[in-house]
């Protein structure tokens, strides 16, 4: 069974795809994430609440593309529940 089967059985899913400009990481990190890796991304807001994108069952796919002085963190993920709840 693929991920599509999981989504069909669970009903609604949330598109959590996002591209974020970040500081340029070291070359080895860029190399490791150039083709995408499975991950769970954790964020904190200004009130220090933690939000996660991806989970153990359906992780996010994360890649980093370097720019001149920064990098683009690309997150691709569909979740069965909103990451904001």
mmCIF file with all atom_site columns, C-alpha atoms in Angstrom:
data_model
loop_
_atom_site.group_PDB
_atom_site.id
_atom_site.type_symbol
_atom_site.label_atom_id
_atom_site.label_alt_id
_atom_site.label_comp_id
_atom_site.label_asym_id
_atom_site.label_entity_id
_atom_site.label_seq_id
_atom_site.pdbx_PDB_ins_code
_atom_site.Cartn_x
_atom_site.Cartn_y
_atom_site.Cartn_z
_atom_site.occupancy
_atom_site.B_iso_or_equiv
_atom_site.pdbx_formal_charge
_atom_site.auth_seq_id
_atom_site.auth_comp_id
_atom_site.auth_asym_id
_atom_site.auth_atom_id
_atom_site.pdbx_PDB_model_num
ATOM 1  C CA . UNK A 1 1  ? 0.000   0.000  0.000  1.00 0.00 ? 1  UNK A CA 1
ATOM 2  C CA . UNK A 1 2  ? 1.196   3.473  -0.850 1.00 0.00 ? 2  UNK A CA 1
ATOM 3  C CA . UNK A 1 3  ? 0.639   6.849  0.768  1.00 0.00 ? 3  UNK A CA 1
ATOM 4  C CA . UNK A 1 4  ? -2.314  7.439  -1.541 1.00 0.00 ? 4  UNK A CA 1
ATOM 5  C CA . UNK A 1 5  ? -4.141  4.558  0.169  1.00 0.00 ? 5  UNK A CA 1
ATOM 6  C CA . UNK A 1 6  ? -3.525  6.154  3.577  1.00 0.00 ? 6  UNK A CA 1
ATOM 7  C CA . UNK A 1 7  ? -5.001  9.466  2.398  1.00 0.00 ? 7  UNK A CA 1
ATOM 8  C CA . UNK A 1 8  ? -8.075  7.792  0.842  1.00 0.00 ? 8  UNK A CA 1
ATOM 9  C CA . UNK A 1 9  ? -8.883  5.901  4.046  1.00 0.00 ? 9  UNK A CA 1
ATOM 10 C CA . UNK A 1 10 ? -8.410  8.931  6.305  1.00 0.00 ? 10 UNK A CA 1
ATOM 11 C CA . UNK A 1 11 ? -10.423 11.516 4.346  1.00 0.00 ? 11 UNK A CA 1
ATOM 12 C CA . UNK A 1 12 ? -9.267  15.170 4.382  1.00 0.00 ? 12 UNK A CA 1
ATOM 13 C CA . UNK A 1 13 ? -5.574  15.977 4.205  1.00 0.00 ? 13 UNK A CA 1
ATOM 14 C CA . UNK A 1 14 ? -3.721  19.275 4.639  1.00 0.00 ? 14 UNK A CA 1
ATOM 15 C CA . UNK A 1 15 ? -1.201  20.519 2.088  1.00 0.00 ? 15 UNK A CA 1
ATOM 16 C CA . UNK A 1 16 ? 1.794   21.763 4.098  1.00 0.00 ? 16 UNK A CA 1
ATOM 17 C CA . UNK A 1 17 ? 4.119   22.495 1.159  1.00 0.00 ? 17 UNK A CA 1
ATOM 18 C CA . UNK A 1 18 ? 6.269   25.552 1.813  1.00 0.00 ? 18 UNK A CA 1
ATOM 19 C CA . UNK A 1 19 ? 9.441   27.252 0.581  1.00 0.00 ? 19 UNK A CA 1
ATOM 20 C CA . UNK A 1 20 ? 11.355  29.265 3.182  1.00 0.00 ? 20 UNK A CA 1
ATOM 21 C CA . UNK A 1 21 ? 14.458  31.423 2.711  1.00 0.00 ? 21 UNK A CA 1
ATOM 22 C CA . UNK A 1 22 ? 17.068  30.510 5.346  1.00 0.00 ? 22 UNK A CA 1
ATOM 23 C CA . UNK A 1 23 ? 20.684  31.394 6.124  1.00 0.00 ? 23 UNK A CA 1
ATOM 24 C CA . UNK A 1 24 ? 23.163  29.534 3.938  1.00 0.00 ? 24 UNK A CA 1
ATOM 25 C CA . UNK A 1 25 ? 24.044  26.266 5.754  1.00 0.00 ? 25 UNK A CA 1
ATOM 26 C CA . UNK A 1 26 ? 27.449  24.542 5.554  1.00 0.00 ? 26 UNK A CA 1
ATOM 27 C CA . UNK A 1 27 ? 28.306  22.780 2.281  1.00 0.00 ? 27 UNK A CA 1
ATOM 28 C CA . UNK A 1 28 ? 27.910  19.283 3.781  1.00 0.00 ? 28 UNK A CA 1
ATOM 29 C CA . UNK A 1 29 ? 24.326  20.073 4.871  1.00 0.00 ? 29 UNK A CA 1
ATOM 30 C CA . UNK A 1 30 ? 23.490  21.399 1.399  1.00 0.00 ? 30 UNK A CA 1
ATOM 31 C CA . UNK A 1 31 ? 24.967  18.245 -0.132 1.00 0.00 ? 31 UNK A CA 1
ATOM 32 C CA . UNK A 1 32 ? 23.001  15.964 2.246  1.00 0.00 ? 32 UNK A CA 1
ATOM 33 C CA . UNK A 1 33 ? 19.697  17.719 1.525  1.00 0.00 ? 33 UNK A CA 1
ATOM 34 C CA . UNK A 1 34 ? 20.181  18.484 -2.176 1.00 0.00 ? 34 UNK A CA 1
ATOM 35 C CA . UNK A 1 35 ? 17.993  15.590 -3.348 1.00 0.00 ? 35 UNK A CA 1
ATOM 36 C CA . UNK A 1 36 ? 15.503  15.562 -0.470 1.00 0.00 ? 36 UNK A CA 1
ATOM 37 C CA . UNK A 1 37 ? 15.276  13.627 2.765  1.00 0.00 ? 37 UNK A CA 1
ATOM 38 C CA . UNK A 1 38 ? 12.423  12.375 4.904  1.00 0.00 ? 38 UNK A CA 1
ATOM 39 C CA . UNK A 1 39 ? 12.092  14.492 8.043  1.00 0.00 ? 39 UNK A CA 1
ATOM 40 C CA . UNK A 1 40 ? 9.812   15.895 10.711 1.00 0.00 ? 40 UNK A CA 1
ATOM 41 C CA . UNK A 1 41 ? 10.135  19.698 10.761 1.00 0.00 ? 41 UNK A CA 1
ATOM 42 C CA . UNK A 1 42 ? 9.575   21.507 14.053 1.00 0.00 ? 42 UNK A CA 1
ATOM 43 C CA . UNK A 1 43 ? 8.869   25.239 14.290 1.00 0.00 ? 43 UNK A CA 1
ATOM 44 C CA . UNK A 1 44 ? 8.239   27.553 17.227 1.00 0.00 ? 44 UNK A CA 1
ATOM 45 C CA . UNK A 1 45 ? 6.202   30.728 17.022 1.00 0.00 ? 45 UNK A CA 1
ATOM 46 C CA . UNK A 1 46 ? 6.812   33.942 18.947 1.00 0.00 ? 46 UNK A CA 1
ATOM 47 C CA . UNK A 1 47 ? 4.885   32.510 21.911 1.00 0.00 ? 47 UNK A CA 1
ATOM 48 C CA . UNK A 1 48 ? 7.180   29.432 21.860 1.00 0.00 ? 48 UNK A CA 1
ATOM 49 C CA . UNK A 1 49 ? 4.386   27.071 20.782 1.00 0.00 ? 49 UNK A CA 1
ATOM 50 C CA . UNK A 1 50 ? 5.790   24.109 18.864 1.00 0.00 ? 50 UNK A CA 1
ATOM 51 C CA . UNK A 1 51 ? 4.384   23.016 15.498 1.00 0.00 ? 51 UNK A CA 1
ATOM 52 C CA . UNK A 1 52 ? 5.434   19.926 13.544 1.00 0.00 ? 52 UNK A CA 1
ATOM 53 C CA . UNK A 1 53 ? 5.161   19.254 9.825  1.00 0.00 ? 53 UNK A CA 1
ATOM 54 C CA . UNK A 1 54 ? 5.305   15.561 9.051  1.00 0.00 ? 54 UNK A CA 1
ATOM 55 C CA . UNK A 1 55 ? 5.144   12.658 11.469 1.00 0.00 ? 55 UNK A CA 1
ATOM 56 C CA . UNK A 1 56 ? 6.443   9.100  11.831 1.00 0.00 ? 56 UNK A CA 1
ATOM 57 C CA . UNK A 1 57 ? 3.761   7.669  9.515  1.00 0.00 ? 57 UNK A CA 1
ATOM 58 C CA . UNK A 1 58 ? 3.972   10.361 6.819  1.00 0.00 ? 58 UNK A CA 1
ATOM 59 C CA . UNK A 1 59 ? 7.204   12.381 7.061  1.00 0.00 ? 59 UNK A CA 1
ATOM 60 C CA . UNK A 1 60 ? 7.865   15.548 5.098  1.00 0.00 ? 60 UNK A CA 1
ATOM 61 C CA . UNK A 1 61 ? 10.315  15.558 2.195  1.00 0.00 ? 61 UNK A CA 1
ATOM 62 C CA . UNK A 1 62 ? 12.864  18.309 2.776  1.00 0.00 ? 62 UNK A CA 1
ATOM 63 C CA . UNK A 1 63 ? 15.458  19.713 0.384  1.00 0.00 ? 63 UNK A CA 1
ATOM 64 C CA . UNK A 1 64 ? 17.815  22.696 0.446  1.00 0.00 ? 64 UNK A CA 1
ATOM 65 C CA . UNK A 1 65 ? 18.793  24.701 -2.629 1.00 0.00 ? 65 UNK A CA 1
ATOM 66 C CA . UNK A 1 66 ? 21.675  27.169 -2.246 1.00 0.00 ? 66 UNK A CA 1
ATOM 67 C CA . UNK A 1 67 ? 21.441  30.748 -3.481 1.00 0.00 ? 67 UNK A CA 1
ATOM 68 C CA . UNK A 1 68 ? 24.192  33.367 -3.445 1.00 0.00 ? 68 UNK A CA 1
ATOM 69 C CA . UNK A 1 69 ? 23.928  34.459 0.217  1.00 0.00 ? 69 UNK A CA 1
ATOM 70 C CA . UNK A 1 70 ? 21.005  32.346 1.422  1.00 0.00 ? 70 UNK A CA 1
ATOM 71 C CA . UNK A 1 71 ? 19.290  29.035 0.735  1.00 0.00 ? 71 UNK A CA 1
ATOM 72 C CA . UNK A 1 72 ? 15.749  27.839 0.033  1.00 0.00 ? 72 UNK A CA 1
ATOM 73 C CA . UNK A 1 73 ? 14.349  25.222 2.385  1.00 0.00 ? 73 UNK A CA 1
ATOM 74 C CA . UNK A 1 74 ? 11.660  23.343 0.450  1.00 0.00 ? 74 UNK A CA 1
ATOM 75 C CA . UNK A 1 75 ? 9.154   21.318 2.460  1.00 0.00 ? 75 UNK A CA 1
ATOM 76 C CA . UNK A 1 76 ? 6.711   18.946 0.771  1.00 0.00 ? 76 UNK A CA 1
ATOM 77 C CA . UNK A 1 77 ? 4.148   17.270 2.992  1.00 0.00 ? 77 UNK A CA 1
ATOM 78 C CA . UNK A 1 78 ? 0.504   16.350 3.246  1.00 0.00 ? 78 UNK A CA 1
ATOM 79 C CA . UNK A 1 79 ? -0.825  15.726 6.748  1.00 0.00 ? 79 UNK A CA 1
ATOM 80 C CA . UNK A 1 80 ? -3.954  14.025 8.008  1.00 0.00 ? 80 UNK A CA 1
ATOM 81 C CA . UNK A 1 81 ? -4.431  16.742 10.669 1.00 0.00 ? 81 UNK A CA 1
ATOM 82 C CA . UNK A 1 82 ? -3.645  20.436 10.672 1.00 0.00 ? 82 UNK A CA 1
ATOM 83 C CA . UNK A 1 83 ? -0.168  21.209 12.052 1.00 0.00 ? 83 UNK A CA 1
ATOM 84 C CA . UNK A 1 84 ? -1.668  24.342 13.673 1.00 0.00 ? 84 UNK A CA 1
ATOM 85 C CA . UNK A 1 85 ? -3.971  22.414 16.030 1.00 0.00 ? 85 UNK A CA 1
#
